[in-house]
XYZ file of C-alpha atoms in Angstrom:
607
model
C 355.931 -1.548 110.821
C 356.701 1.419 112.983
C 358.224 3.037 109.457
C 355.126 2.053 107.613
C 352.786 3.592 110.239
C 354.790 6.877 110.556
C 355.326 7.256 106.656
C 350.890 6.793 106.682
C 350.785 9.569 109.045
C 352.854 12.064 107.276
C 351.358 11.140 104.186
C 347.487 11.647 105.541
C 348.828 15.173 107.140
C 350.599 16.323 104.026
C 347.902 15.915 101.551
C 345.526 17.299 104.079
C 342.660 14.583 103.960
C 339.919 14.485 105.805
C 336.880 12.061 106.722
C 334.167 14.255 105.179
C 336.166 14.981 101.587
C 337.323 11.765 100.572
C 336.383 8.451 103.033
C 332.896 8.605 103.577
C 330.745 6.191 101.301
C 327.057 6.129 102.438
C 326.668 2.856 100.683
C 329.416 1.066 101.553
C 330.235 -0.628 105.006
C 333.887 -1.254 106.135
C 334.710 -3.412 109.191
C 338.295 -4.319 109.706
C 338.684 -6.759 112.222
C 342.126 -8.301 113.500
C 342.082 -12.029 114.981
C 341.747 -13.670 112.301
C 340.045 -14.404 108.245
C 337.336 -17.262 107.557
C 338.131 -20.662 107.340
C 335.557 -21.605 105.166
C 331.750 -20.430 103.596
C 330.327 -23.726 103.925
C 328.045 -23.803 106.975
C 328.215 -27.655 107.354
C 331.752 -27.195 108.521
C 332.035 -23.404 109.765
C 333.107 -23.808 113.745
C 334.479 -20.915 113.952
C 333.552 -17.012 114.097
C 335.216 -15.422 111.122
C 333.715 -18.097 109.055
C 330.096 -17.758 110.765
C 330.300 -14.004 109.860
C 330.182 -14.258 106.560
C 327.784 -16.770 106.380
C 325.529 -14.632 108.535
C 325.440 -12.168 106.017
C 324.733 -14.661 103.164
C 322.053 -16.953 104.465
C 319.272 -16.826 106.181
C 317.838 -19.591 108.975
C 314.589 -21.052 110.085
C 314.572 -18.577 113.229
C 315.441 -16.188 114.520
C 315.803 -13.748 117.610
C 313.831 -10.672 117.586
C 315.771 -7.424 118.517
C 318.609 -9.866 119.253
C 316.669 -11.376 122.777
C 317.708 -14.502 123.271
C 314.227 -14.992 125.078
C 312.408 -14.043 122.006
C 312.097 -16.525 119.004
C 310.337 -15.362 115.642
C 310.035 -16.790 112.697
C 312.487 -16.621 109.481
C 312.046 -18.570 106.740
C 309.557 -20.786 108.844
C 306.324 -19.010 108.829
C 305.832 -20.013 112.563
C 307.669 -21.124 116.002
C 306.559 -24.680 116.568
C 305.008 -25.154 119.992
C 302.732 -27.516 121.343
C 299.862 -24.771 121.981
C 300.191 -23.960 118.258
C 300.575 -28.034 117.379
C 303.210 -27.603 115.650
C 305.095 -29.558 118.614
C 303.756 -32.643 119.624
C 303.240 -32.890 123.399
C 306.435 -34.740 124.265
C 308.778 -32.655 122.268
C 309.771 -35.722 119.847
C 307.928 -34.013 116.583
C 308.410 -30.589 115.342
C 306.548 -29.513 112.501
C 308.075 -26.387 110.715
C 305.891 -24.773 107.904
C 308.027 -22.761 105.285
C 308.120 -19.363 104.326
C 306.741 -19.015 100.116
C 308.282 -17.194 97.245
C 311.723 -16.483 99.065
C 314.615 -16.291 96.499
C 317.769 -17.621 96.205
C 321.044 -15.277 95.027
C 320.736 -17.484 91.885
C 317.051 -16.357 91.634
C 315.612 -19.415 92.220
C 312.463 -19.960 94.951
C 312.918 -21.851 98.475
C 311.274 -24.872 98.828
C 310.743 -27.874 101.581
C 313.222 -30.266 99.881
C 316.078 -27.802 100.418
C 315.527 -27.126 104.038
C 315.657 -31.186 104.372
C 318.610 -31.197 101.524
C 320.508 -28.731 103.884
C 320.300 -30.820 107.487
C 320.854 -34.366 105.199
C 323.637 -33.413 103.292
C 325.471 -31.890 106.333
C 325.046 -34.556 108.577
C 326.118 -36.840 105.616
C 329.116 -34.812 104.948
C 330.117 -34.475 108.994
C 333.263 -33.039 108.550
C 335.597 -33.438 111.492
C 335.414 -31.253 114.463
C 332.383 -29.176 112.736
C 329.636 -28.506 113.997
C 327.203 -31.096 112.875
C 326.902 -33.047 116.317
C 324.245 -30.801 117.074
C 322.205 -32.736 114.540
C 323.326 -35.780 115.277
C 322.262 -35.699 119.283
C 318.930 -34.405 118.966
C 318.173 -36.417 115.404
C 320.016 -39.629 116.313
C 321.181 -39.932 119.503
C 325.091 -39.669 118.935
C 327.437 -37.337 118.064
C 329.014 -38.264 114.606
C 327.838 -40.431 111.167
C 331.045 -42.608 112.428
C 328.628 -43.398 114.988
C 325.310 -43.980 112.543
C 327.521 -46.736 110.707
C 328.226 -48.193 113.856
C 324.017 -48.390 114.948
C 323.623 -49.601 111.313
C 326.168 -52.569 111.937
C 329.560 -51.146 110.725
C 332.730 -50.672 112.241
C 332.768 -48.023 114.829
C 336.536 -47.672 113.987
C 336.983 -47.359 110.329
C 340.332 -45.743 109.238
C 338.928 -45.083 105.311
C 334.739 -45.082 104.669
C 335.144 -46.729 101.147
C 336.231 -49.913 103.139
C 332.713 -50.053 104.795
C 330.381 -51.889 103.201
C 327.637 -50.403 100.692
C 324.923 -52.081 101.757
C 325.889 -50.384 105.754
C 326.409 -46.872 104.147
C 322.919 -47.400 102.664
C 321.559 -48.607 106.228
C 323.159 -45.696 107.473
C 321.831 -43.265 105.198
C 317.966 -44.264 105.544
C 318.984 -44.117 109.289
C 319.705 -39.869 108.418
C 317.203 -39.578 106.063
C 314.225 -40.862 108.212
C 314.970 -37.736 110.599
C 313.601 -35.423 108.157
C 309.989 -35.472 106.233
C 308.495 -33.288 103.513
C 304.976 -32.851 104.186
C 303.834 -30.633 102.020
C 305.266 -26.865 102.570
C 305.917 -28.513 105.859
C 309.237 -29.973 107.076
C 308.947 -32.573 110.249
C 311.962 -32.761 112.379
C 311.551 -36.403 114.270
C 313.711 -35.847 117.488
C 315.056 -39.724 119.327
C 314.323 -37.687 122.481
C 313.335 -34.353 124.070
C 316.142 -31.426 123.640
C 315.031 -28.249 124.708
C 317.235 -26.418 122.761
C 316.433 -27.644 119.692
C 314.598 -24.801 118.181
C 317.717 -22.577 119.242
C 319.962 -24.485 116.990
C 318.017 -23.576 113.774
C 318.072 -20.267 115.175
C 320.055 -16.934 112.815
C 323.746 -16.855 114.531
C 323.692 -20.520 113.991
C 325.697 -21.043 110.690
C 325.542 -24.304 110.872
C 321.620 -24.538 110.032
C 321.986 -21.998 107.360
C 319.458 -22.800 104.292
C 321.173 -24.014 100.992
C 319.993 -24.598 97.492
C 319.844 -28.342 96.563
C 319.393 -27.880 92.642
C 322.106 -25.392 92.699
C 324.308 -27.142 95.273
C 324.136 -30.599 93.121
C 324.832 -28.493 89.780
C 328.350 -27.069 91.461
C 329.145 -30.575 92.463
C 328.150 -31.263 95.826
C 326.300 -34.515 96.707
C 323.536 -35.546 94.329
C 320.648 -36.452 96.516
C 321.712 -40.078 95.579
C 321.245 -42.519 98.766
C 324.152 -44.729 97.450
C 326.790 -42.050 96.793
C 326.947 -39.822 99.724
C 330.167 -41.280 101.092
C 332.247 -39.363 98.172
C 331.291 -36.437 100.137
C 331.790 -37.686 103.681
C 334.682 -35.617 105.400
C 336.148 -34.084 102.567
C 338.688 -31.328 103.062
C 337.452 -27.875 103.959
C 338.839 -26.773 100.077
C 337.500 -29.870 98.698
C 333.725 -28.805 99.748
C 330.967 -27.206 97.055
C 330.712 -24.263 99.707
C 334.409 -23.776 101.089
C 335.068 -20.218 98.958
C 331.253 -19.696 96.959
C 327.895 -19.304 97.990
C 324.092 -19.179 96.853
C 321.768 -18.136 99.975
C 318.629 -16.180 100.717
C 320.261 -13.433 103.333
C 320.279 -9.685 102.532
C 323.911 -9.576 100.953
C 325.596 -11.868 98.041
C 328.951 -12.963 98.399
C 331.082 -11.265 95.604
C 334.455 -12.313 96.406
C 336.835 -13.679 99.316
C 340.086 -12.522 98.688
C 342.213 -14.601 100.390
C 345.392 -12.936 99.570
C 343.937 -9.707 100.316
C 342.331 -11.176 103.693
C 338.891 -9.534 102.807
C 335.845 -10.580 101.836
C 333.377 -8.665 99.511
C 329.584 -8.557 99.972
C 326.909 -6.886 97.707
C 323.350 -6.342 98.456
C 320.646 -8.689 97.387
C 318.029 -6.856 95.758
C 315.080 -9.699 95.482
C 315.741 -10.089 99.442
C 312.398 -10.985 100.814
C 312.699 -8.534 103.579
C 313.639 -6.107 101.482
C 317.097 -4.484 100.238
C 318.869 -3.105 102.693
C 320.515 0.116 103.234
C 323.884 -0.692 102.484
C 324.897 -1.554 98.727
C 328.042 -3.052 99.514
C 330.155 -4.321 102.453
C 333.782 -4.953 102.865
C 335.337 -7.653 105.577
C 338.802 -7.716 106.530
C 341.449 -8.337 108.647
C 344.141 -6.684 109.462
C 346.128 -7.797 112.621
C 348.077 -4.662 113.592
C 346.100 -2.416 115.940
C 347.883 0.388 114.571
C 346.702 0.032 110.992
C 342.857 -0.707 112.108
C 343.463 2.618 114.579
C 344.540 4.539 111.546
C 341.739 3.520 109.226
C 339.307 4.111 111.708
C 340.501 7.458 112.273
C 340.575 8.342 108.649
C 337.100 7.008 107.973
C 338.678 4.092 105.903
C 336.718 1.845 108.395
C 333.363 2.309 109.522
C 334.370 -0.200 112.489
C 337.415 -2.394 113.866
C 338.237 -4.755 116.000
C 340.141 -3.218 119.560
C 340.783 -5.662 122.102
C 339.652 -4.643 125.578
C 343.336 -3.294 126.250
C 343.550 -0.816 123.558
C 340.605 0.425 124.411
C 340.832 3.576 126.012
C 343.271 4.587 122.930
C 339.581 4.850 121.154
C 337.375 6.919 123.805
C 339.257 9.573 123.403
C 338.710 9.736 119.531
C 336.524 12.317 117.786
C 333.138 11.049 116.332
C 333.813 7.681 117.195
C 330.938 5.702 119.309
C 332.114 2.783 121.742
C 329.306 0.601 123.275
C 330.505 -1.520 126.027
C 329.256 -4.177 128.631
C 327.762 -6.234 126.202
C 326.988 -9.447 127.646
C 328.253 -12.782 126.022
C 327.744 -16.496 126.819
C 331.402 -17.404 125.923
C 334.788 -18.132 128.354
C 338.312 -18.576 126.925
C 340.152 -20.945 127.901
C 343.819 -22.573 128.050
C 343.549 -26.114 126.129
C 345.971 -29.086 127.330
C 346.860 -31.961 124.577
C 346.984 -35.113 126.031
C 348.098 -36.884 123.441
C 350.684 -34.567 121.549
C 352.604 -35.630 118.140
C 356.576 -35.510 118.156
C 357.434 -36.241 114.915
C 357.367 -32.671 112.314
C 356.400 -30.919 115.603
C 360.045 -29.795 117.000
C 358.981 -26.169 117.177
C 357.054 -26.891 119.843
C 357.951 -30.032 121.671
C 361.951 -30.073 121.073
C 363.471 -32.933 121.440
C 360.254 -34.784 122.205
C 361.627 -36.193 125.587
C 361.677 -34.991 129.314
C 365.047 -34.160 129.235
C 365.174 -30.543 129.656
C 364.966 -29.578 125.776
C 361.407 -30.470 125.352
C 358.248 -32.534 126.537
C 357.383 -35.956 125.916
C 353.777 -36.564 123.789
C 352.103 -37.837 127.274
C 353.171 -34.538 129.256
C 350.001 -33.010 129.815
C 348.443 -36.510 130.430
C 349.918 -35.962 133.630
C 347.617 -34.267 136.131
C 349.741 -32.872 138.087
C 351.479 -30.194 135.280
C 347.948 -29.249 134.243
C 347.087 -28.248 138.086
C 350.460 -26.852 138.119
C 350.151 -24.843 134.914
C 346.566 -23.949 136.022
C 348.065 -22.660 139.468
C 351.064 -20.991 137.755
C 348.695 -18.495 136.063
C 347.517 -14.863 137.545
C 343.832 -15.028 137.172
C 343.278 -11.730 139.034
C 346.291 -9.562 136.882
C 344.277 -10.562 133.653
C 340.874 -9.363 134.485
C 342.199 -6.515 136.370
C 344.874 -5.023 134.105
C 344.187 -7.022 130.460
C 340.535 -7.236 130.357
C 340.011 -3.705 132.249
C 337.395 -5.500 134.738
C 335.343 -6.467 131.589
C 334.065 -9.479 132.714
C 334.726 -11.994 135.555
C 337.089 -15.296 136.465
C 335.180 -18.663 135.406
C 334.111 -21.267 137.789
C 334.603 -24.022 135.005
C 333.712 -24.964 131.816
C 330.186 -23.438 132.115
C 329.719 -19.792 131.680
C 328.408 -18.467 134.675
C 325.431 -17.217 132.975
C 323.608 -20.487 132.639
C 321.474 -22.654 134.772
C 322.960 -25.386 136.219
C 326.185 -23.950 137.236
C 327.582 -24.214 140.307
C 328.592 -20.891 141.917
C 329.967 -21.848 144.471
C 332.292 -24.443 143.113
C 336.284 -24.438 144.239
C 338.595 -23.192 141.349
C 341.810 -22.361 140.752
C 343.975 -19.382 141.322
C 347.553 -18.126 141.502
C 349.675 -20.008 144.333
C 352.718 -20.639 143.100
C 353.455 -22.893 146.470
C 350.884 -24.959 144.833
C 352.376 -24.769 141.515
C 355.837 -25.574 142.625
C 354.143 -28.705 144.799
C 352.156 -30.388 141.758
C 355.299 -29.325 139.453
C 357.344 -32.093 141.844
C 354.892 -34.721 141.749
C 354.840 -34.711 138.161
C 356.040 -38.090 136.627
C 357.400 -38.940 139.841
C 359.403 -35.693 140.275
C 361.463 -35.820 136.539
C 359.676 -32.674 135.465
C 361.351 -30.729 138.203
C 364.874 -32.146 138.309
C 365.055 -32.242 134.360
C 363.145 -29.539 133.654
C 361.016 -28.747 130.192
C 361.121 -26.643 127.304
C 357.701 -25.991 125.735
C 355.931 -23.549 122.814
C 352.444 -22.074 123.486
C 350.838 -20.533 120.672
C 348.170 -17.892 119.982
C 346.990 -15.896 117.108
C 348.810 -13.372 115.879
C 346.678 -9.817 116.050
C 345.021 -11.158 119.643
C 347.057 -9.265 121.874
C 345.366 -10.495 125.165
C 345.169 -14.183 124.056
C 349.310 -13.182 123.939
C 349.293 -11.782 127.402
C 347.634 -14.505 128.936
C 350.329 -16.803 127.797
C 353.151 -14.380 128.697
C 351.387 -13.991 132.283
C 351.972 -18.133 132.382
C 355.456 -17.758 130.787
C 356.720 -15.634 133.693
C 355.217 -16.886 136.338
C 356.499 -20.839 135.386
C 359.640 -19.745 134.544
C 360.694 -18.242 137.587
C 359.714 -21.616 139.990
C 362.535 -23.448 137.984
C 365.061 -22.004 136.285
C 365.130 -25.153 134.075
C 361.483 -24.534 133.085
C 361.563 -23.092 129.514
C 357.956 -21.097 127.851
C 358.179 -19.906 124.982
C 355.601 -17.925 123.651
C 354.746 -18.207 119.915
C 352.701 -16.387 117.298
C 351.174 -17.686 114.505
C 348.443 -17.251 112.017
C 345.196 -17.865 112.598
C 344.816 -20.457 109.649
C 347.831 -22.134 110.685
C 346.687 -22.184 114.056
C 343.301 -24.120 112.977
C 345.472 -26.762 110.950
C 347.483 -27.526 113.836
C 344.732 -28.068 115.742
C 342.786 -30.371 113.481
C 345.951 -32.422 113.681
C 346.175 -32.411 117.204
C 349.921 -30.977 117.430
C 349.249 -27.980 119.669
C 350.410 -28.615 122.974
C 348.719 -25.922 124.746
C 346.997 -23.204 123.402
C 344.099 -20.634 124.288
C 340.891 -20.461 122.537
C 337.404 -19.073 123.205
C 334.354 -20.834 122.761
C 331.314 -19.224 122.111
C 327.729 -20.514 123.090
C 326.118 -22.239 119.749
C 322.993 -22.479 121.897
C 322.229 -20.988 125.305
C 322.168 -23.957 127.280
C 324.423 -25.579 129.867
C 324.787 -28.314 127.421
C 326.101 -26.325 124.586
C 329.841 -26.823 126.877
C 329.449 -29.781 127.918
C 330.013 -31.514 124.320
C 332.638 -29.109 123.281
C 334.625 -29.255 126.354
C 334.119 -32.569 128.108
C 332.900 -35.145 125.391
C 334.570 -37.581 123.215
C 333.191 -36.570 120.308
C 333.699 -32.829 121.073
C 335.524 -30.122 119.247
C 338.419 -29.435 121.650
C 338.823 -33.595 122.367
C 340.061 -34.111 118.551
C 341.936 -31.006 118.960
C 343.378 -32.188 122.669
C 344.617 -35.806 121.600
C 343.674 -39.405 122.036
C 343.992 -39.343 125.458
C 341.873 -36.487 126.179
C 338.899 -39.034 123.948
C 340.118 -41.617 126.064
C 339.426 -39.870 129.870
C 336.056 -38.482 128.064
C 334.911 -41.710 126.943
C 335.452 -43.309 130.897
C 333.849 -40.511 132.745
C 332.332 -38.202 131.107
C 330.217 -39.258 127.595
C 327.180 -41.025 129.803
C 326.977 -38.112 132.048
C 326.921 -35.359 129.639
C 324.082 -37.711 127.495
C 321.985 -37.860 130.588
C 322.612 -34.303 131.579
C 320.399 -33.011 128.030
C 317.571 -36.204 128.776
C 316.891 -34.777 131.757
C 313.564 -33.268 132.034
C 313.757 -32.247 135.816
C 315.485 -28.801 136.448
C 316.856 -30.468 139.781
C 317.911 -33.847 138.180
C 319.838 -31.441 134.880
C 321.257 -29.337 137.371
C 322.859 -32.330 139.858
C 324.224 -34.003 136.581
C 326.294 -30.829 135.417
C 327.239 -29.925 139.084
C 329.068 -33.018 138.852
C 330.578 -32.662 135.109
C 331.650 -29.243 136.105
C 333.548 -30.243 139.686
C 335.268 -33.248 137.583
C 336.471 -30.667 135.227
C 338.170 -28.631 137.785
C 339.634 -31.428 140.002
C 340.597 -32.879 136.811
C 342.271 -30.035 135.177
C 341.593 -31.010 131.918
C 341.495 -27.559 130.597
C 341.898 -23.915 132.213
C 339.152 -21.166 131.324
C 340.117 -17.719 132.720
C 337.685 -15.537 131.439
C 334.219 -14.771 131.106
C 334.510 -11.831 128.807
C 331.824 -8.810 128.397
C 332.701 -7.377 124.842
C 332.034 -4.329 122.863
C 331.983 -2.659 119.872
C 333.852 0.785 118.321
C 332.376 2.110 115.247
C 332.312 6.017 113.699
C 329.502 7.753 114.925
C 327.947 7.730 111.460
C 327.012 4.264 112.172
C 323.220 3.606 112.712
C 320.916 0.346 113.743
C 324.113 -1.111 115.813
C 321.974 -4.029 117.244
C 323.580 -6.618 118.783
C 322.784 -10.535 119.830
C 324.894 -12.287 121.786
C 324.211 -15.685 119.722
C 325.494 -14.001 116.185
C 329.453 -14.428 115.181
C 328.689 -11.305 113.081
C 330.618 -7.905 114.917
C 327.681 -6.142 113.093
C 324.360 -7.418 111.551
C 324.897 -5.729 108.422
C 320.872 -5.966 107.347
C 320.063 -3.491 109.680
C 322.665 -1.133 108.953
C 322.989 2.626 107.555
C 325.490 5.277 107.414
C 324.032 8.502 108.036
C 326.573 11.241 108.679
């Protein structure tokens, strides 16, 4: 790489190039970003932020935040914010009417109507694909967290290893269960909630792909499910590249998606003419990734990229840059975290477990089922060397699961820090003192291009390593896609990830975090579901029934102090982020509920 970079330079100083005689295009927007590509275009299965950033571009949702204030809710392609002055909301929260927006045009160039905003939340709840993001449907709607769980309330088996085992006349039962959640009225769409959730409105909400508006016509014609009550479970679960949506797309947001060039890692957007907002500025956009800093540094310099992705440690490499803005402090609802897998799969997983036993050359399946390595892990790690000398100060150590931002989190909860006493003690209680007499050999992963995800895990490599000598870290990059199919099949061990707020409420890490059901419980291992089921799936339920402040607020005290003592994972950050763009760049506006870097709508180059 270092050849590649150096040849670049001599070739840009050679031929004498500069910014204003061959890079700047005031149509075209370039963003280079480095942790990662999409995972998939198909909001009923999007969890993650490369994916939502696309599909923010593309579609457009019910709501939306105006000037990116989380405190201020406009309409999008409703007409109006249901509330009970307006009566749009009945008086105990149960029924939302939602009246939507007329003559709004599909890519394709067909109109919006009521049946696709009720096609969209159907089919993705049918569909449900595992460890997506469709719970939030599911709670509010139904009451549970999965369609596993609607067979179950419509008499099926709560357990079923294949859903063409289960019988038809249950899938049907299941399905009306779904579909009465959802009425056409008219121009009007009625959402019938089991119980009160606050937050509902926020889910529909623009950042949220997940509630993103689709086509039905156009959906059935490319194959996705027909709108056929007895057929929906061909489409339950499918693989990401087995759904209508994973790599094409037909929405009503400013920009059309042109291509996603997967070997290329970029995606290609055009502008929507017939956008009922109105065109925007740019014509075009371009969306890659790139994971060496050098390369994004280069291209930013040259005016290849408009913006790029620079972790908080690079940094002050970009202040010092000619024409080049940096906005910082912005505020996020978001904490990364180290995840533990209870439950962790030997077999075609060597790389990372070894030999699969506690014998010194690797970890049994059960190791972090142990409490006492994750307290020892947790203690092992340098909480105050990250923030201070990784993260620059940006931000501040967690308390828990919760982001310190929200209600209903304890401030002055106990937490962890480094001790490596306290390490070295919970390290000799583990499985009745084998861990420290045999030792362990372990690989941590992160994603390649997200240099202070690897930090972090070198921080924990060092510090571990040098209480036992036969205590073995090793540190492992890989890329991001392969990193999200190891973790759908649970083979991780232990690895870092960052969870941003879907909706800003308490709640919104509760499920994630702490429920069976949740996205980092499949990824963590049966035991993990296990632990979750036992202590903390009734709390978390009552925690988002609550209607008294006080009563909400005792409930996720608790959840969060049972985290800690627990150790069942390890946040150690609370990140403030930012953004570096040339200064060319104009209508930056930012939201801290969107995936997208940049909200490419209100957009222009001007230089």
């Amino acid at each position: 790489m270092k050849a590649k970079v150096c040849s670049l330079i001599v070739l840009l100083l050679t031929l004498g190039l500069s910014v204003s005689a061959f890079a700047f295009d005031p149509e075209t927007f370039v963003y280079v970003g480095g942790a990662g590509g999409p995972q998939t275009l198909d909001p009923a299965a999007a969890y993650d932020t490369a994916s939502g950033e696309i599909i923010h571009h593309v579609y457009d949702n019910l709501f939306t935040y105006i000037d990116g204030d989380l405190d201020k809710m406009g309409p999008m392609l409703a007409t109006e914010v249901p509330t009970v002055e307006n009566g749009l909301m009945s008086e105990d929260g149960r029924t939302i009417r939602v009246p939507i927006r007329q003559g709004v045009k599909f890519h394709d160039g067909s109109v919006l109507t009521a049946e696709d905003v009720k096609y969209t939340f159907i089919r993705g709840m049918l569909a449900d694909p595992a460890g997506g993001p469709m719970w939030m449907f599911f709670e509010p709607l139904l009451g549970v967290q999965t369609m596993a769980d609607v067979i179950a309330m419509a008499g099926g088996p709560s357990d079923f290893a294949d859903i063409n085992e289960v019988d038809p006349e249950i899938l049907r039962k299941a399905y009306d269960l779904v579909d009465a959640t959802i009425e056409v009225d008219g121009n009007d769409v009625i959402f019938k909630l089991v119980d009160p959730y606050p937050p509902f409105l926020n889910i529909l909400a623009k950042g949220g792909s997940w509630a993103s508006i689709l086509n039905k016509d156009w959906m059935i014609a490319n194959g996705a499910w027909d709108g056929n009550p007895d057929t929906w479970a061909k489409w339950y679960d499918q693989a990401l590249e087995e759904m209508t949506l994973y790599d094409k797309a037909n929405g009503t947001g400013p920009f059309k998606l042109d291509a996603w060039d997967k070997s290329g890692a970029q995606v290609l957007l055009s502008r929507f003419d017939d956008y009922w907002q109105g065109p925007a500025a740019l014509k075009s956009a371009v969306i890659k990734n790139i994971p060496e800093f050098s390369t994004r540094l280069l291209m930013l310099r040259a005016g290849d990229a408009d913006a790029i992705y620079v972790g908080q440690q690079d940094l002050p490499q970009v202040k010092a840059i000619p024409n080049v803005t940096v906005v910082e402090g912005l505020p996020q609802i978001t904490n990364t975290v180290l995840f533990f897998s209870f439950t962790i799969p030997i077999e075609g997983n060597e790389d990372l477990v070894g030999s699969g036993k506690l014998d010194g050359n690797g970890i049994p399946s059960d190791f972090f089922a142990d409490v006492n390595v994750r307290k020892a892990f947790a203690y092992s790690f340098d909480f105050d060397a990250y923030l201070n000398e990784v993260a620059l100060g940006a931000g501040e150590i967690p308390k828990g699961p919760f982001p310190q931002s929200l209600p209903y989190v304890n401030q002055d909860q106990e937490y962890y820090y480094n001790d490596l006493e306290k390490a070295t003690e919970y390290f000799k209680k583990a499985f009745d003192g084998e861990v420290w007499e045999k030792g362990f050999k372990v690989g941590i992963v992160y994603n390649t291009g997200n240099d202070a995800r690897k930090t972090a895990l070198e921080i924990l490599e060092y510090n571990i390593e040098r209480i036992n000598p036969k205590f073995q870290v090793d540190v492992i990059g890989l890329e991001w896609a392969t990193v999200l199919d190891r973790l759908r099949s649970a083979s991780l061990p232990i690895f870092v990830m960052g969870w941003l707020a879907d909706f800003p409420d308490t709640h919104n890490f509760a499920v994630p975090f702490m429920h069976s059901a949740g996205t980092f419980a499949g990824y963590c291992g049966q035991g993990l579901i296990d632990l979750a089921k036992e202590k903390f799936d009734g709390l978390i339920a009552a925690g988002i029934k609550a209607t008294d402040p006080a009563e909400r607020e005792k409930i996720y005290f608790e959840l969060q102090k049972m985290y800690v003592d627990l150790a069942i994972g390890m946040p150690f950050m609370e990140a403030t982020t930012h953004r570096v763009m040339r200064d060319w760049v104009q209508g930056f506006q930012y939201c801290p509920a969107y995936s997208a870097q940049y909200d490419l709508y209100n957009i222009s180059k001007v230089q």
